[in-house]
């Protein structure tokens, strides 16, 4: 359970930082063809859809994190 706790805690931290950067780029109206979320092979433009997707992942990670307590 300790490993799962710390793994989900680090994943949560990374997702929060990535989401903050996506929101920042969206507010600054950066026109990116690829946000880099899936690497360079799959194009995923910077959009509100990507920000919502990150919030869903944050919720999933929080669920896992809280289930380890």
GROMACS .gro file of N, CA and C in nm:
model
  207
    1UNK      N    1   0.083  -0.120   0.000
    1UNK     CA    2   0.000   0.000   0.000
    1UNK      C    3   0.087   0.125   0.000
    2UNK      N    4   0.204   0.119   0.064
    2UNK     CA    5   0.293   0.235   0.066
    2UNK      C    6   0.338   0.273  -0.074
    3UNK      N    7   0.374   0.175  -0.155
    3UNK     CA    8   0.421   0.202  -0.290
    3UNK      C    9   0.309   0.266  -0.373
    4UNK      N   10   0.189   0.212  -0.362
    4UNK     CA   11   0.076   0.267  -0.437
    4UNK      C   12   0.045   0.410  -0.392
    5UNK      N   13   0.057   0.437  -0.263
    5UNK     CA   14   0.033   0.571  -0.210
    5UNK      C   15   0.131   0.671  -0.271
    6UNK      N   16   0.259   0.639  -0.266
    6UNK     CA   17   0.360   0.732  -0.316
    6UNK      C   18   0.358   0.742  -0.468
    7UNK      N   19   0.325   0.635  -0.536
    7UNK     CA   20   0.314   0.639  -0.683
    7UNK      C   21   0.198   0.729  -0.724
    8UNK      N   22   0.085   0.714  -0.658
    8UNK     CA   23  -0.030   0.798  -0.692
    8UNK      C   24  -0.007   0.943  -0.650
    9UNK      N   25   0.064   0.964  -0.541
    9UNK     CA   26   0.096   1.100  -0.498
    9UNK      C   27   0.187   1.169  -0.601
   10UNK      N   28   0.285   1.098  -0.652
   10UNK     CA   29   0.373   1.158  -0.753
   10UNK      C   30   0.298   1.179  -0.885
   11UNK      N   31   0.211   1.085  -0.921
   11UNK     CA   32   0.130   1.102  -1.042
   11UNK      C   33   0.038   1.223  -1.029
   12UNK      N   34  -0.018   1.242  -0.912
   12UNK     CA   35  -0.105   1.357  -0.887
   12UNK      C   36  -0.027   1.487  -0.904
   13UNK      N   37   0.093   1.491  -0.849
   13UNK     CA   38   0.175   1.610  -0.863
   13UNK      C   39   0.207   1.642  -1.008
   14UNK      N   40   0.243   1.540  -1.084
   14UNK     CA   41   0.274   1.561  -1.226
   14UNK      C   42   0.152   1.607  -1.304
   15UNK      N   43   0.035   1.550  -1.274
   15UNK     CA   44  -0.087   1.589  -1.345
   15UNK      C   45  -0.128   1.732  -1.311
   16UNK      N   46  -0.108   1.772  -1.187
   16UNK     CA   47  -0.143   1.909  -1.148
   16UNK      C   48  -0.053   2.008  -1.222
   17UNK      N   49   0.075   1.979  -1.230
   17UNK     CA   50   0.168   2.067  -1.302
   17UNK      C   51   0.132   2.071  -1.451
   18UNK      N   52   0.108   1.955  -1.510
   18UNK     CA   53   0.074   1.949  -1.653
   18UNK      C   54  -0.057   2.024  -1.681
   19UNK      N   55  -0.154   2.009  -1.594
   19UNK     CA   56  -0.283   2.077  -1.613
   19UNK      C   57  -0.267   2.228  -1.599
   20UNK      N   58  -0.187   2.270  -1.502
   20UNK     CA   59  -0.159   2.413  -1.486
   20UNK      C   60  -0.097   2.470  -1.613
   21UNK      N   61   0.000   2.397  -1.671
   21UNK     CA   62   0.064   2.444  -1.793
   21UNK      C   63  -0.032   2.446  -1.911
   22UNK      N   64  -0.121   2.348  -1.918
   22UNK     CA   65  -0.222   2.348  -2.024
   22UNK      C   66  -0.316   2.468  -2.010
   23UNK      N   67  -0.360   2.495  -1.888
   23UNK     CA   68  -0.449   2.610  -1.864
   23UNK      C   69  -0.377   2.740  -1.898
   24UNK      N   70  -0.251   2.751  -1.860
   24UNK     CA   71  -0.172   2.869  -1.890
   24UNK      C   72  -0.162   2.890  -2.042
   25UNK      N   73  -0.131   2.784  -2.114
   25UNK     CA   74  -0.122   2.792  -2.259
   25UNK      C   75  -0.255   2.826  -2.323
   26UNK      N   76  -0.364   2.773  -2.268
   26UNK     CA   77  -0.497   2.801  -2.322
   26UNK      C   78  -0.535   2.947  -2.297
   27UNK      N   79  -0.505   2.998  -2.179
   27UNK     CA   80  -0.535   3.138  -2.147
   27UNK      C   81  -0.454   3.232  -2.236
   28UNK      N   82  -0.327   3.196  -2.261
   28UNK     CA   83  -0.240   3.277  -2.347
   28UNK      C   84  -0.274   3.259  -2.495
   29UNK      N   85  -0.370   3.173  -2.524
   29UNK     CA   86  -0.418   3.144  -2.660
   29UNK      C   87  -0.306   3.096  -2.752
   30UNK      N   88  -0.224   3.006  -2.698
   30UNK     CA   89  -0.119   2.945  -2.779
   30UNK      C   90  -0.183   2.849  -2.879
   31UNK      N   91  -0.144   2.858  -3.001
   31UNK     CA   92  -0.198   2.770  -3.106
   31UNK      C   93  -0.100   2.655  -3.127
   32UNK      N   94  -0.121   2.548  -3.054
   32UNK     CA   95  -0.034   2.431  -3.064
   32UNK      C   96  -0.107   2.320  -3.138
   33UNK      N   97  -0.045   2.266  -3.240
   33UNK     CA   98  -0.103   2.152  -3.309
   33UNK      C   99  -0.091   2.025  -3.226
   34UNK      N  100   0.011   2.022  -3.138
   34UNK     CA  101   0.034   1.905  -3.056
   34UNK      C  102   0.079   1.951  -2.918
   35UNK      N  103   0.001   1.918  -2.816
   35UNK     CA  104   0.037   1.958  -2.679
   35UNK      C  105   0.150   1.872  -2.623
   36UNK      N  106   0.179   1.759  -2.689
   36UNK     CA  107   0.286   1.671  -2.644
   36UNK      C  108   0.242   1.571  -2.539
   37UNK      N  109   0.114   1.565  -2.511
   37UNK     CA  110   0.064   1.477  -2.406
   37UNK      C  111   0.084   1.329  -2.438
   38UNK      N  112   0.079   1.295  -2.566
   38UNK     CA  113   0.095   1.156  -2.607
   38UNK      C  114   0.222   1.136  -2.687
   39UNK      N  115   0.316   1.226  -2.673
   39UNK     CA  116   0.439   1.219  -2.750
   39UNK      C  117   0.421   1.286  -2.884
   40UNK      N  118   0.509   1.255  -2.976
   40UNK     CA  119   0.504   1.320  -3.107
   40UNK      C  120   0.430   1.238  -3.211
   41UNK      N  121   0.402   1.113  -3.183
   41UNK     CA  122   0.337   1.026  -3.281
   41UNK      C  123   0.188   1.057  -3.296
   42UNK      N  124   0.123   1.099  -3.188
   42UNK     CA  125  -0.020   1.127  -3.191
   42UNK      C  126  -0.040   1.277  -3.168
   43UNK      N  127  -0.103   1.343  -3.266
   43UNK     CA  128  -0.129   1.486  -3.251
   43UNK      C  129  -0.252   1.508  -3.165
   44UNK      N  130  -0.236   1.593  -3.065
   44UNK     CA  131  -0.345   1.629  -2.976
   44UNK      C  132  -0.337   1.779  -2.951
   45UNK      N  133  -0.423   1.857  -3.018
   45UNK     CA  134  -0.413   2.002  -3.005
   45UNK      C  135  -0.451   2.051  -2.866
   46UNK      N  136  -0.396   2.165  -2.830
   46UNK     CA  137  -0.427   2.228  -2.702
   46UNK      C  138  -0.570   2.280  -2.709
   47UNK      N  139  -0.658   2.226  -2.626
   47UNK     CA  140  -0.799   2.266  -2.627
   47UNK      C  141  -0.858   2.246  -2.488
   48UNK      N  142  -0.979   2.296  -2.471
   48UNK     CA  143  -1.049   2.280  -2.345
   48UNK      C  144  -1.078   2.132  -2.320
   49UNK      N  145  -1.095   2.055  -2.426
   49UNK     CA  146  -1.117   1.910  -2.413
   49UNK      C  147  -0.999   1.843  -2.343
   50UNK      N  148  -0.878   1.884  -2.378
   50UNK     CA  149  -0.758   1.827  -2.315
   50UNK      C  150  -0.750   1.864  -2.168
   51UNK      N  151  -0.792   1.987  -2.134
   51UNK     CA  152  -0.792   2.031  -1.994
   51UNK      C  153  -0.893   1.951  -1.913
   52UNK      N  154  -1.011   1.930  -1.969
   52UNK     CA  155  -1.114   1.849  -1.901
   52UNK      C  156  -1.064   1.705  -1.883
   53UNK      N  157  -0.999   1.652  -1.985
   53UNK     CA  158  -0.944   1.517  -1.975
   53UNK      C  159  -0.845   1.507  -1.859
   54UNK      N  160  -0.761   1.609  -1.842
   54UNK     CA  161  -0.665   1.608  -1.732
   54UNK      C  162  -0.736   1.611  -1.597
   55UNK      N  163  -0.845   1.688  -1.587
   55UNK     CA  164  -0.919   1.691  -1.461
   55UNK      C  165  -0.983   1.555  -1.430
   56UNK      N  166  -1.025   1.485  -1.533
   56UNK     CA  167  -1.078   1.349  -1.513
   56UNK      C  168  -0.967   1.258  -1.460
   57UNK      N  169  -0.847   1.268  -1.518
   57UNK     CA  170  -0.734   1.188  -1.470
   57UNK      C  171  -0.697   1.224  -1.326
   58UNK      N  172  -0.706   1.353  -1.294
   58UNK     CA  173  -0.679   1.395  -1.156
   58UNK      C  174  -0.779   1.331  -1.061
   59UNK      N  175  -0.906   1.326  -1.100
   59UNK     CA  176  -1.008   1.263  -1.016
   59UNK      C  177  -0.980   1.114  -0.997
   60UNK      N  178  -0.939   1.046  -1.104
   60UNK     CA  179  -0.906   0.903  -1.094
   60UNK      C  180  -0.787   0.882  -1.000
   61UNK      N  181  -0.686   0.965  -1.014
   61UNK     CA  182  -0.568   0.953  -0.929
   61UNK      C  183  -0.603   0.982  -0.783
   62UNK      N  184  -0.688   1.082  -0.760
   62UNK     CA  185  -0.732   1.112  -0.623
   62UNK      C  186  -0.807   0.994  -0.563
   63UNK      N  187  -0.891   0.928  -0.643
   63UNK     CA  188  -0.964   0.811  -0.596
   63UNK      C  189  -0.866   0.701  -0.552
   64UNK      N  190  -0.765   0.675  -0.635
   64UNK     CA  191  -0.664   0.573  -0.601
   64UNK      C  192  -0.587   0.615  -0.477
   65UNK      N  193  -0.548   0.741  -0.472
   65UNK     CA  194  -0.471   0.792  -0.358
   65UNK      C  195  -0.552   0.777  -0.227
   66UNK      N  196  -0.676   0.819  -0.231
   66UNK     CA  197  -0.759   0.811  -0.111
   66UNK      C  198  -0.794   0.667  -0.071
   67UNK      N  199  -0.794   0.577  -0.169
   67UNK     CA  200  -0.824   0.437  -0.136
   67UNK      C  201  -0.707   0.369  -0.065
   68UNK      N  202  -0.589   0.430  -0.071
   68UNK     CA  203  -0.473   0.369  -0.005
   68UNK      C  204  -0.459   0.414   0.140
   69UNK      N  205  -0.537   0.513   0.179
   69UNK     CA  206  -0.525   0.566   0.316
   69UNK      C  207  -0.603   0.478   0.412
   0.00000   0.00000   0.00000
